[in-house]
PDB file of N, CA, C and O in Angstrom:
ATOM      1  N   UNK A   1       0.813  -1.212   0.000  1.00 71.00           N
ATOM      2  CA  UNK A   1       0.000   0.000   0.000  1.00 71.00           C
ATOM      3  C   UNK A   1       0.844   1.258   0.000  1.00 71.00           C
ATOM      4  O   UNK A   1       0.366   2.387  -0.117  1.00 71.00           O
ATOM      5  N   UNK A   2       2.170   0.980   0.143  1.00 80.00           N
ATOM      6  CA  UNK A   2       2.917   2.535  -0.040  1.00 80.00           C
ATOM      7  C   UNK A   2       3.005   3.140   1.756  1.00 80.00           C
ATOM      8  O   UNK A   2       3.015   4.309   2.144  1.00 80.00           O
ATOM      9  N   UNK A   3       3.050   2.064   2.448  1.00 77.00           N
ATOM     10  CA  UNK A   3       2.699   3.079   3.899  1.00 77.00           C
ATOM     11  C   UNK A   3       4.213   3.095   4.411  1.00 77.00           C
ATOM     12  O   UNK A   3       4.752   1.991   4.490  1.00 77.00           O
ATOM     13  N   UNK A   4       4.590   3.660   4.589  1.00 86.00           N
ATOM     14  CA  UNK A   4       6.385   3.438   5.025  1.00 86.00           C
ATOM     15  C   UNK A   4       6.139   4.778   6.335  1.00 86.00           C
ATOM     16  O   UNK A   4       6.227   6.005   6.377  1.00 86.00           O
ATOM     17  N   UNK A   5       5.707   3.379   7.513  1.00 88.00           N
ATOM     18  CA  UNK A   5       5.551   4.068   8.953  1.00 88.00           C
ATOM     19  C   UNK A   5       6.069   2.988   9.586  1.00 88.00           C
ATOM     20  O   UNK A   5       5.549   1.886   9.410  1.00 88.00           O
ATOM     21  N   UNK A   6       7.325   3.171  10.532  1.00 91.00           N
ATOM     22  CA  UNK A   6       7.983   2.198  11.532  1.00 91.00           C
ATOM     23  C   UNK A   6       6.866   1.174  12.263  1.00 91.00           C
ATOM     24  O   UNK A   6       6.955  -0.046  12.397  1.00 91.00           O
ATOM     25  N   UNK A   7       5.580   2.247  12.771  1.00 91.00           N
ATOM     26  CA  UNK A   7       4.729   1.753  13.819  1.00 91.00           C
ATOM     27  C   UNK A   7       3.592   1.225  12.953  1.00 91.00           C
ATOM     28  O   UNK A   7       2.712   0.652  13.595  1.00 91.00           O
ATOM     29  N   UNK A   8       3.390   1.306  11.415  1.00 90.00           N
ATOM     30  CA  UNK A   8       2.602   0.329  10.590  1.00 90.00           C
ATOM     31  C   UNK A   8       3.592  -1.048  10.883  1.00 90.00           C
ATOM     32  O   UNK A   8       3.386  -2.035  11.589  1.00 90.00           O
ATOM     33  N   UNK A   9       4.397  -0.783  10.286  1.00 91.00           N
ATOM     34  CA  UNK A   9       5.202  -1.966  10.024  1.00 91.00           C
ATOM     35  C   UNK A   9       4.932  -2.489  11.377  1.00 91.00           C
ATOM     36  O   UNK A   9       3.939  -3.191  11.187  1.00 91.00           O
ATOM     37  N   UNK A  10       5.233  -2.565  12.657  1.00 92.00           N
ATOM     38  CA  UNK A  10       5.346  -3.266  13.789  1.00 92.00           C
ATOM     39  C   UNK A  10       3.946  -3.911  14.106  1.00 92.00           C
ATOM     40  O   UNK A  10       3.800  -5.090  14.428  1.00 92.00           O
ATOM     41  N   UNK A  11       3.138  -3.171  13.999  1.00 93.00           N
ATOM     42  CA  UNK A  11       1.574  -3.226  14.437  1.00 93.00           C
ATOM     43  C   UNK A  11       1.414  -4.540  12.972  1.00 93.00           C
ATOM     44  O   UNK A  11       1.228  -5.707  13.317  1.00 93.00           O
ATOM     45  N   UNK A  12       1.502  -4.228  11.511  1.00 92.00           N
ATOM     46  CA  UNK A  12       1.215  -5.028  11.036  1.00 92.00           C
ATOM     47  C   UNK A  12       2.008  -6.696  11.690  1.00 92.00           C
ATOM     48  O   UNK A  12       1.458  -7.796  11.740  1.00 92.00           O
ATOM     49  N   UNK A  13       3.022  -6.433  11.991  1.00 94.00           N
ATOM     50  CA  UNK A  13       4.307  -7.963  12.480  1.00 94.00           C
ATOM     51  C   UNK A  13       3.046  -8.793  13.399  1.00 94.00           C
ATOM     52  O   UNK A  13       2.546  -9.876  13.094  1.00 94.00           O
ATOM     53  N   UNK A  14       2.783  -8.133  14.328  1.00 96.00           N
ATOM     54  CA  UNK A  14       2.094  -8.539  15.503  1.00 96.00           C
ATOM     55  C   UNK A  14       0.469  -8.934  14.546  1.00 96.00           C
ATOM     56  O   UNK A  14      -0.230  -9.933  14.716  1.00 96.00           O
ATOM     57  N   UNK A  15       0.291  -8.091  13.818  1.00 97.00           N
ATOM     58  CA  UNK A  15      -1.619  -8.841  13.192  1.00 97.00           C
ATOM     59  C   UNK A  15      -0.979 -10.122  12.125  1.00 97.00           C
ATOM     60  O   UNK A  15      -1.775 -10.895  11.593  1.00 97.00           O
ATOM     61  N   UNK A  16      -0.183 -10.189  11.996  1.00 97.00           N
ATOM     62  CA  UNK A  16       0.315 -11.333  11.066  1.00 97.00           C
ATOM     63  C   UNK A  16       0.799 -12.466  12.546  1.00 97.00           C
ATOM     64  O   UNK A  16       0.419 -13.634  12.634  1.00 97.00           O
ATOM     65  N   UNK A  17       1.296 -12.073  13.121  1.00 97.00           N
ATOM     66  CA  UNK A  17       1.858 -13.218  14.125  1.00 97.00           C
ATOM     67  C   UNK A  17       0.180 -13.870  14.707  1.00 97.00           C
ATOM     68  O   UNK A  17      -0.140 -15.053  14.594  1.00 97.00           O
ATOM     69  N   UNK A  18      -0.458 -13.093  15.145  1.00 97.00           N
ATOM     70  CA  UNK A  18      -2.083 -13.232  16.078  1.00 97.00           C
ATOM     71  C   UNK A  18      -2.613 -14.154  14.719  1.00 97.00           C
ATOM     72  O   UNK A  18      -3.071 -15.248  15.050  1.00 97.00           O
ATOM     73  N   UNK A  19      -2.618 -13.872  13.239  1.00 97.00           N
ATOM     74  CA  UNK A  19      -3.865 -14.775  12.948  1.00 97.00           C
ATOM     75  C   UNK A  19      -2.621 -15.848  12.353  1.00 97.00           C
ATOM     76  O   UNK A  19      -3.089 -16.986  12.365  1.00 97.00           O
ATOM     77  N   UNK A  20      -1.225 -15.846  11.852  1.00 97.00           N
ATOM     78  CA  UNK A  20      -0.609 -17.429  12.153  1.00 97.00           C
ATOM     79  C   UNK A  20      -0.926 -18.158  13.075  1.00 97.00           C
ATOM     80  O   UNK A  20      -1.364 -19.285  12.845  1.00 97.00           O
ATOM     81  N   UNK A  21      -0.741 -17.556  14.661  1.00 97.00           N
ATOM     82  CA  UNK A  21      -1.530 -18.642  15.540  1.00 97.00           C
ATOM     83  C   UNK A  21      -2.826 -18.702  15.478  1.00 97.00           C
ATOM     84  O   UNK A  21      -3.061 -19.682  16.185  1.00 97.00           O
ATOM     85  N   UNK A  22      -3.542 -18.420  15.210  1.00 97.00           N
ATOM     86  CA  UNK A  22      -5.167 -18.185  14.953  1.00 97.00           C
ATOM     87  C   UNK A  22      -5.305 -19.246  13.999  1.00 97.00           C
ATOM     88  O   UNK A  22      -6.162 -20.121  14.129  1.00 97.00           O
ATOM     89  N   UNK A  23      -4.455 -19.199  13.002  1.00 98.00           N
ATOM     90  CA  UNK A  23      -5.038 -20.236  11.673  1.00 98.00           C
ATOM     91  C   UNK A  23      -4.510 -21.289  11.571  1.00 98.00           C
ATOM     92  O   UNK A  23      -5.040 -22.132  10.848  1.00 98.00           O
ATOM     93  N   UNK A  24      -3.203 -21.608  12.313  1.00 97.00           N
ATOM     94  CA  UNK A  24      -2.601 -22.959  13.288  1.00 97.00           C
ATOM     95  C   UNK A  24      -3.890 -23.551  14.502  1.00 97.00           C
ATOM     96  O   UNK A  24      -4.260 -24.696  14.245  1.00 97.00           O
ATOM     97  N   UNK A  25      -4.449 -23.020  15.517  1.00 97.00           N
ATOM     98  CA  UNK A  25      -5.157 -23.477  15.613  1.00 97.00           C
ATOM     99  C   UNK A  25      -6.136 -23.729  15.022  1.00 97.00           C
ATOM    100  O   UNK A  25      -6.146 -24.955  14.919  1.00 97.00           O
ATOM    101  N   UNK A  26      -7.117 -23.262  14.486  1.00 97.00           N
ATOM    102  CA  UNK A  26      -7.967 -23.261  13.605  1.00 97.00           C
ATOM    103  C   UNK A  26      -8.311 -24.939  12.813  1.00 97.00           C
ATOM    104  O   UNK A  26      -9.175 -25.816  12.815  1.00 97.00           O
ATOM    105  N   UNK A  27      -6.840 -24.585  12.132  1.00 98.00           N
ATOM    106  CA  UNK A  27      -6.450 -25.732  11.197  1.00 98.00           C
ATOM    107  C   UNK A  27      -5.963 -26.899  12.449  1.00 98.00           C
ATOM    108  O   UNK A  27      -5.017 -27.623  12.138  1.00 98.00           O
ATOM    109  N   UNK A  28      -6.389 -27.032  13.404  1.00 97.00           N
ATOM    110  CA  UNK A  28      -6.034 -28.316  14.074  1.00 97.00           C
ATOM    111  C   UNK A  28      -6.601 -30.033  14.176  1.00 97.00           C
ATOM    112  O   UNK A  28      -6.237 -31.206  14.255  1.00 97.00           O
ATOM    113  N   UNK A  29      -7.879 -29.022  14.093  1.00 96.00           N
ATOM    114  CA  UNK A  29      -8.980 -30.430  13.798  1.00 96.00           C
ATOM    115  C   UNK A  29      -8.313 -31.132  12.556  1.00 96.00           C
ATOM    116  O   UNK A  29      -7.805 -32.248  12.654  1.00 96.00           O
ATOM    117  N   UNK A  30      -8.344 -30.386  11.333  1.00 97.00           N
ATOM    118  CA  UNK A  30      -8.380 -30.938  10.053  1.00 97.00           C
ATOM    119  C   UNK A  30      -6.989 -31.814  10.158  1.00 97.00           C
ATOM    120  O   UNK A  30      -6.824 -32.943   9.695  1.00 97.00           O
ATOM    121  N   UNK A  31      -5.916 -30.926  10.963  1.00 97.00           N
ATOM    122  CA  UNK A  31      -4.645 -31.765  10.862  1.00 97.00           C
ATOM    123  C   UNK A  31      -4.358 -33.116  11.212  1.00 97.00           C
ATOM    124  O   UNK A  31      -4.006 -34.129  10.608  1.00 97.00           O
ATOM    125  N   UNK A  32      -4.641 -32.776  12.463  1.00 96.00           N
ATOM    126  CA  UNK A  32      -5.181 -34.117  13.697  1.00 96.00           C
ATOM    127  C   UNK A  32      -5.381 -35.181  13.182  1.00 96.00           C
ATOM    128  O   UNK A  32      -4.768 -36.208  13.476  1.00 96.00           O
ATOM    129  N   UNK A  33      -7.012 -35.015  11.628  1.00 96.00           N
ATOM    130  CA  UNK A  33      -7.724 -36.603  11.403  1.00 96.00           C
ATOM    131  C   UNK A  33      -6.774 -36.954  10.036  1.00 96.00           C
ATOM    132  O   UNK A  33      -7.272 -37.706   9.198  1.00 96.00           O
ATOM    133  N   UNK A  34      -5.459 -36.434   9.815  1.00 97.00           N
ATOM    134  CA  UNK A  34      -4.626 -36.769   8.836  1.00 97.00           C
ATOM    135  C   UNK A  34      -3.384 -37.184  10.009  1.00 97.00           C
ATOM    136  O   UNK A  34      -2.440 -37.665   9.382  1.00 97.00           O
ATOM    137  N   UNK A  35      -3.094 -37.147  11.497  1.00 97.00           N
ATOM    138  CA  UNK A  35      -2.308 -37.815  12.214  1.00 97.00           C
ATOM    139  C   UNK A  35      -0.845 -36.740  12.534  1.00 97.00           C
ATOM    140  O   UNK A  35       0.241 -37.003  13.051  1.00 97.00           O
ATOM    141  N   UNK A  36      -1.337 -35.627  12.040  1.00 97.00           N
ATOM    142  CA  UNK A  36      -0.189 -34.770  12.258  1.00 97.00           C
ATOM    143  C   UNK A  36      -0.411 -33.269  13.065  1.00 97.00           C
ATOM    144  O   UNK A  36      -1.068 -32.391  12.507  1.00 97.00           O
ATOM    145  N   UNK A  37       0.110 -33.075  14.245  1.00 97.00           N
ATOM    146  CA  UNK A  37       0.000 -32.241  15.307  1.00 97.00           C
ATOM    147  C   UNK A  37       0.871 -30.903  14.794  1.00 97.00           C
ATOM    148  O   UNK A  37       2.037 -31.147  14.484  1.00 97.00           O
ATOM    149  N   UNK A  38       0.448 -29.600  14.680  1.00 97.00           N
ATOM    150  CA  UNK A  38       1.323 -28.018  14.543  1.00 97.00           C
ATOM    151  C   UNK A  38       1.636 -27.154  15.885  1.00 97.00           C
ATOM    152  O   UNK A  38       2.118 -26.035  16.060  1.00 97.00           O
ATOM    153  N   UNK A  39       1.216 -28.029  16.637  1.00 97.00           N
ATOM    154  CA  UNK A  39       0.676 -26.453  18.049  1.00 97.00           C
ATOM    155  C   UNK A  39       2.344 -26.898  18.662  1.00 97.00           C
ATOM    156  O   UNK A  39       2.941 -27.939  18.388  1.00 97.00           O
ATOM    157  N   UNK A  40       2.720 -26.040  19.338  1.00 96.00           N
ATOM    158  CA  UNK A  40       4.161 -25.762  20.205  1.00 96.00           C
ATOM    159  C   UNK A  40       3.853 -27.485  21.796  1.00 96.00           C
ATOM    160  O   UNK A  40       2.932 -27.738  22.572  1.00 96.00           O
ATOM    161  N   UNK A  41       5.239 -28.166  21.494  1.00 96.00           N
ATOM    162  CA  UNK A  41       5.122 -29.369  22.495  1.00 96.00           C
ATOM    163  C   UNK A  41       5.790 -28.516  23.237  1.00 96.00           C
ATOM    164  O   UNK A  41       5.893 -29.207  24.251  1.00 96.00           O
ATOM    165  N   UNK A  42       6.333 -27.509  23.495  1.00 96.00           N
ATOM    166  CA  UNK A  42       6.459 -27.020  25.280  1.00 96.00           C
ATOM    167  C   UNK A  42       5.463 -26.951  25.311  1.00 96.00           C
ATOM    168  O   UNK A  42       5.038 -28.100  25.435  1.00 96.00           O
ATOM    169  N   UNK A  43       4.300 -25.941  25.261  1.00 97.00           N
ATOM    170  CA  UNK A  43       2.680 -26.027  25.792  1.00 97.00           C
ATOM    171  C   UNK A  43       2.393 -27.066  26.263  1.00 97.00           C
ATOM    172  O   UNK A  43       2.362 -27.434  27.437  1.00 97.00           O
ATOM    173  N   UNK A  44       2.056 -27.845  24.843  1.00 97.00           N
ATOM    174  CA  UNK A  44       1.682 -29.432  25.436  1.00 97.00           C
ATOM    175  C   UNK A  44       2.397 -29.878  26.306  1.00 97.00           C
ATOM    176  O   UNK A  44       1.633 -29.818  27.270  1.00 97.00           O
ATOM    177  N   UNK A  45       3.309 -30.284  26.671  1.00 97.00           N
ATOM    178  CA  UNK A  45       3.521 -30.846  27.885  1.00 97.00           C
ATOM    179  C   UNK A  45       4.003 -30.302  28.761  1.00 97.00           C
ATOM    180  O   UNK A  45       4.539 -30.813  29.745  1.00 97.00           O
ATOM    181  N   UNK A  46       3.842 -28.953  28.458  1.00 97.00           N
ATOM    182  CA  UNK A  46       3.554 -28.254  30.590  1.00 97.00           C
ATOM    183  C   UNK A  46       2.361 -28.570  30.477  1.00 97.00           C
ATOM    184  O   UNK A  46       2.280 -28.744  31.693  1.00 97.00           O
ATOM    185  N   UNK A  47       1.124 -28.860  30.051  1.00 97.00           N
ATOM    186  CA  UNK A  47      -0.516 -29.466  30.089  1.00 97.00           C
ATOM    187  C   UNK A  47      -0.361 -30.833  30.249  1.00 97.00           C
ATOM    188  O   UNK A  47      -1.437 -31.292  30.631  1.00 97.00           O
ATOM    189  N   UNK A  48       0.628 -31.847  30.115  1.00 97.00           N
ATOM    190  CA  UNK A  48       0.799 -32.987  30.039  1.00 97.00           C
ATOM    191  C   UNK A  48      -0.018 -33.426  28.904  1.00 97.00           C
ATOM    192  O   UNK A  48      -0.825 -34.252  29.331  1.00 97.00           O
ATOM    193  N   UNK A  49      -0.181 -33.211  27.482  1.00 97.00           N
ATOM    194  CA  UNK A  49      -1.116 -33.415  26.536  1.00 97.00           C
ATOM    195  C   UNK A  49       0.056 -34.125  25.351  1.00 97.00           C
ATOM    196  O   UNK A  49       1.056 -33.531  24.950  1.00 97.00           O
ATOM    197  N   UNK A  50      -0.357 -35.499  24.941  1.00 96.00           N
ATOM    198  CA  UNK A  50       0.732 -35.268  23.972  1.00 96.00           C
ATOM    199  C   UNK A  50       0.534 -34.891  22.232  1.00 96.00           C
ATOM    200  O   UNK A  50       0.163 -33.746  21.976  1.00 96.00           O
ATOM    201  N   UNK A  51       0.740 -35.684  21.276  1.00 96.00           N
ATOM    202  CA  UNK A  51       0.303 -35.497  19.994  1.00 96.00           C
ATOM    203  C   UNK A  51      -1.035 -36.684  19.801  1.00 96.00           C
ATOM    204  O   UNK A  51      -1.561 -36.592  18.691  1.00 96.00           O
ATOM    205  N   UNK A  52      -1.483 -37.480  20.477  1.00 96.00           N
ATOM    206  CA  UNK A  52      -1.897 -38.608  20.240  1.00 96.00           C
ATOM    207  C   UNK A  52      -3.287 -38.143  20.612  1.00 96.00           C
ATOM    208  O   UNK A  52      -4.356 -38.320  20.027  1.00 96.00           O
ATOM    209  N   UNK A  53      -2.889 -37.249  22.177  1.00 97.00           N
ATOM    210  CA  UNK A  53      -3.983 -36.816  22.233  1.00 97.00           C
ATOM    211  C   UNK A  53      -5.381 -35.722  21.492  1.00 97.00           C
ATOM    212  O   UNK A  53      -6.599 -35.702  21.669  1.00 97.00           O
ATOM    213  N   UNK A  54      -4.404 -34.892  20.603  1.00 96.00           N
ATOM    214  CA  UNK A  54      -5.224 -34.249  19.651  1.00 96.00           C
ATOM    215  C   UNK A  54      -5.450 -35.213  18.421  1.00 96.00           C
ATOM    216  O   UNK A  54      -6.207 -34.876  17.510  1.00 96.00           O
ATOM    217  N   UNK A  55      -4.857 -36.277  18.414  1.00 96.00           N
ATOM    218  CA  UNK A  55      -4.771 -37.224  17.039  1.00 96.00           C
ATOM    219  C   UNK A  55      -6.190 -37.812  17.640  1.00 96.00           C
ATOM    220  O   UNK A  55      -7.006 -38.126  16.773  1.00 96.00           O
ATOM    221  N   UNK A  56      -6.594 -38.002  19.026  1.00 96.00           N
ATOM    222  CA  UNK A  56      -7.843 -39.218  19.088  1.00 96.00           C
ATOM    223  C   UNK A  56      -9.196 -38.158  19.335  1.00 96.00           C
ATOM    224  O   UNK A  56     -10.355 -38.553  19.461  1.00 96.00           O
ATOM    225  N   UNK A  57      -8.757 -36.738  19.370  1.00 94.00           N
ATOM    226  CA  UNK A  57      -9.522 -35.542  19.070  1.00 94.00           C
ATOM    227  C   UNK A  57     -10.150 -35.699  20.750  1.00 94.00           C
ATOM    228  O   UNK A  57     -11.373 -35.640  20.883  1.00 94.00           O
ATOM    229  N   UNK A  58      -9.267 -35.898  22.004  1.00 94.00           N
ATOM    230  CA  UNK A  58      -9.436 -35.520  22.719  1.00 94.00           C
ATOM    231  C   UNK A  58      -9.791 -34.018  23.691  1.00 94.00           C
ATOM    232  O   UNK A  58      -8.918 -33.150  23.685  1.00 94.00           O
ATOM    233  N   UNK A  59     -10.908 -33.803  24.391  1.00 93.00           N
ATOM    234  CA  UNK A  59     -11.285 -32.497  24.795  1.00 93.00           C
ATOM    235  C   UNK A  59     -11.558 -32.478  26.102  1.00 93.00           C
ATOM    236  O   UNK A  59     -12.561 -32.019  26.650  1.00 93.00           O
ATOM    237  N   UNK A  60     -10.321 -33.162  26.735  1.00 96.00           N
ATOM    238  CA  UNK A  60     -10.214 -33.036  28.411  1.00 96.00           C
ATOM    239  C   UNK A  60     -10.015 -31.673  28.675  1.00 96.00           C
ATOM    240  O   UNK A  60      -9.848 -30.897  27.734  1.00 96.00           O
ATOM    241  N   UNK A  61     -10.009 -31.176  30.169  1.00 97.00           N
ATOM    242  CA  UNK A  61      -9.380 -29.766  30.500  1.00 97.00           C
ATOM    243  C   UNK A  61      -7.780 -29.647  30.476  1.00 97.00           C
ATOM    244  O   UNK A  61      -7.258 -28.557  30.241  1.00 97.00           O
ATOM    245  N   UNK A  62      -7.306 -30.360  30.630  1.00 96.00           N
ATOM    246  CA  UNK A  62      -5.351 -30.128  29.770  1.00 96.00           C
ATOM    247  C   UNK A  62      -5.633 -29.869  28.752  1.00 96.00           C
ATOM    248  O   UNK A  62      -5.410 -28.677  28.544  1.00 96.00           O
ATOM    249  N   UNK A  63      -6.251 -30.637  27.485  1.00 97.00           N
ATOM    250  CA  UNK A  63      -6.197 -30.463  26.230  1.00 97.00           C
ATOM    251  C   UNK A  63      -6.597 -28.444  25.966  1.00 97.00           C
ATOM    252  O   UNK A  63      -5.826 -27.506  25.760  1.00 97.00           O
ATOM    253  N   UNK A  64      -7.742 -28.484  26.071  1.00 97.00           N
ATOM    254  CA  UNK A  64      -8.233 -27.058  26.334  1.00 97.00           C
ATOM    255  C   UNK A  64      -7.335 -26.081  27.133  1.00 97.00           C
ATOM    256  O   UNK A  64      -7.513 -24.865  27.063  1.00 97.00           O
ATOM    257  N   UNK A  65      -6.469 -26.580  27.812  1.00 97.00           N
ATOM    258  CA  UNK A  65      -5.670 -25.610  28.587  1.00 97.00           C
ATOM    259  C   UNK A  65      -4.831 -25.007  27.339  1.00 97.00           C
ATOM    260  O   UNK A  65      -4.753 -23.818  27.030  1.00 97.00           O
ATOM    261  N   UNK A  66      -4.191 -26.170  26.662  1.00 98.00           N
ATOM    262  CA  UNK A  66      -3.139 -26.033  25.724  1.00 98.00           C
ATOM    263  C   UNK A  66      -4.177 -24.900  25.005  1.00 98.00           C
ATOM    264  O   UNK A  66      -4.180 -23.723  25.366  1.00 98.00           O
ATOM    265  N   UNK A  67      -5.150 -25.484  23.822  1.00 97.00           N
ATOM    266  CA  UNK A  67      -5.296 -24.348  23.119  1.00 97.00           C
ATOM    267  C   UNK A  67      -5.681 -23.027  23.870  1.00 97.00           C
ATOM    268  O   UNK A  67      -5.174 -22.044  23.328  1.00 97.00           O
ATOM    269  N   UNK A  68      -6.395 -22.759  24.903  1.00 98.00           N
ATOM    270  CA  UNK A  68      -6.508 -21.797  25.383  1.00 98.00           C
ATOM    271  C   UNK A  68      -4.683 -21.056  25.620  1.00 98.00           C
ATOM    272  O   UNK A  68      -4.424 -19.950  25.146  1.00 98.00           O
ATOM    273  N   UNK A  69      -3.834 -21.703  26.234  1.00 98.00           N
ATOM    274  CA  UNK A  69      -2.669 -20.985  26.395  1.00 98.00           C
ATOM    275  C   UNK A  69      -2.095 -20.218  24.873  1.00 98.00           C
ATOM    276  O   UNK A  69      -1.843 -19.032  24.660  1.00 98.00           O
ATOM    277  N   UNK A  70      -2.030 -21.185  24.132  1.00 98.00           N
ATOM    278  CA  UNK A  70      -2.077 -20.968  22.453  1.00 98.00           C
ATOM    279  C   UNK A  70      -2.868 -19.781  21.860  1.00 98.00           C
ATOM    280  O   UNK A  70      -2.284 -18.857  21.293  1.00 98.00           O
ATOM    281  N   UNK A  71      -3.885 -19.814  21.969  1.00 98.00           N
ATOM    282  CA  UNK A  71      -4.953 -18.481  21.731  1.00 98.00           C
ATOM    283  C   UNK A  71      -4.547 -17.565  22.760  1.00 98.00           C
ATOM    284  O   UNK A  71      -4.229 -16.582  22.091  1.00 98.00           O
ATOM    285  N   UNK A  72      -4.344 -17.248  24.038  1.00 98.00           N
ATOM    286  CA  UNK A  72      -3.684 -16.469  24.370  1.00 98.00           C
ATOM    287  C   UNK A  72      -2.197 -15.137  24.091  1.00 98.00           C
ATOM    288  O   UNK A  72      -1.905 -13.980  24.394  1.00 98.00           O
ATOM    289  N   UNK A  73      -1.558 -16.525  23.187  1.00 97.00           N
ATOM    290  CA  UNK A  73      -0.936 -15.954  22.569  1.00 97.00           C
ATOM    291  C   UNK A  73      -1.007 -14.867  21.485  1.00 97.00           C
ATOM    292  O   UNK A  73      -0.508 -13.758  21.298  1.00 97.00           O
ATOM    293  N   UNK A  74      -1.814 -15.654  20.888  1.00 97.00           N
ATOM    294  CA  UNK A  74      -2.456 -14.432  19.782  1.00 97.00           C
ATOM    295  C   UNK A  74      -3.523 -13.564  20.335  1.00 97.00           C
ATOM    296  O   UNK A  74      -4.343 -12.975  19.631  1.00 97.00           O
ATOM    297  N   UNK A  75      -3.495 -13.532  21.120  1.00 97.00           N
ATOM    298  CA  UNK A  75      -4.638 -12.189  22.160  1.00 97.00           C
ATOM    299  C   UNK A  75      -3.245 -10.974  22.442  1.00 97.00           C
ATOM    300  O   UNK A  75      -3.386  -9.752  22.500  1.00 97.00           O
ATOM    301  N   UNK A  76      -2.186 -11.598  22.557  1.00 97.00           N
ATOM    302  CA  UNK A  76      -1.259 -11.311  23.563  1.00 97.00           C
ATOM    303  C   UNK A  76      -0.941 -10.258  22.273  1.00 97.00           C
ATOM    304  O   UNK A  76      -1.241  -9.074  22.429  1.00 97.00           O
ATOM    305  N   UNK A  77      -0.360 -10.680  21.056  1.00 97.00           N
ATOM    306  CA  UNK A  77       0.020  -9.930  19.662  1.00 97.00           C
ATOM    307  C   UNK A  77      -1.459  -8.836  19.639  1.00 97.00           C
ATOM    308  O   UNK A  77      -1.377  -7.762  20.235  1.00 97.00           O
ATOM    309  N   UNK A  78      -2.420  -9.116  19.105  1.00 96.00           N
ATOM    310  CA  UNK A  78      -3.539  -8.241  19.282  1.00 96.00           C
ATOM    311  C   UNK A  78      -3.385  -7.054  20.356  1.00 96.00           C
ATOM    312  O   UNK A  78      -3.663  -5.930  19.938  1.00 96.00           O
ATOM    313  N   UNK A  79      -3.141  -7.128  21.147  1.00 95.00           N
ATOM    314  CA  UNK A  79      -2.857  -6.269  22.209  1.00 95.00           C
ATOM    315  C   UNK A  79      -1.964  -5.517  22.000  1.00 95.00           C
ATOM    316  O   UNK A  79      -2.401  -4.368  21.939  1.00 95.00           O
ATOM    317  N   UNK A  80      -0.639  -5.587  21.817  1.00 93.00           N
ATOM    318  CA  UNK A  80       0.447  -4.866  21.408  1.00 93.00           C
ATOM    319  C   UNK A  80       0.261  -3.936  19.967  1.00 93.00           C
ATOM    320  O   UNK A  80       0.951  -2.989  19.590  1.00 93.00           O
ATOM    321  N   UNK A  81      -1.039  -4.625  19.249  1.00 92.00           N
ATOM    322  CA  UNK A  81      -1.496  -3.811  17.967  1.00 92.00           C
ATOM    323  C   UNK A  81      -1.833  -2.645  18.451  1.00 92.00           C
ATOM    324  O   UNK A  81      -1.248  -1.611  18.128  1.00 92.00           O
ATOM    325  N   UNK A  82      -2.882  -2.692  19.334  1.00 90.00           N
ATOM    326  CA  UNK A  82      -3.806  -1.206  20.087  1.00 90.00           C
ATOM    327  C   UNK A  82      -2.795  -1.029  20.911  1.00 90.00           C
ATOM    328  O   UNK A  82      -2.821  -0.113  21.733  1.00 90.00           O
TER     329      UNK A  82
END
């Protein structure tokens, strides 16, 4: 668009980082019933959750912890936008 502003540029870094994790989770289900896990294994296993468990499309409260910590993240980028 022609915008050559330091604080576009930064603000845009952070709305690009928020919907990568946004569309990593997102895209988890679909990954999962093909046997292959994207989300960060530190998360998962400070939740004690492993890959098997999003593979059998488990929705205990660990599991949910993880994506909630995950979506946090991209709340966290959103924030630094405003």
């Amino acid at each position: 668009l022609g915008v050559r502003d330091i604080h576009a540029d930064h603000a845009a870094s952070h709305v690009g980082k928020a919907q990568g994790i946004v569309t990593c989770l997102r895209a988890t289900p679909y990954h999962s019933a093909r046997r292959k896990v994207f989300l960060p294994m530190d998360i998962c296993m400070l939740h004690g959750v492993s890959q098997e468990d999003f593979i059998r499309g488990k929705q205990e409260k660990n599991v949910r912890d993880v994506i909630y910590d995950i979506a946090s993240q991209a709340h966290i980028h959103l924030e630094h936008v405003r």
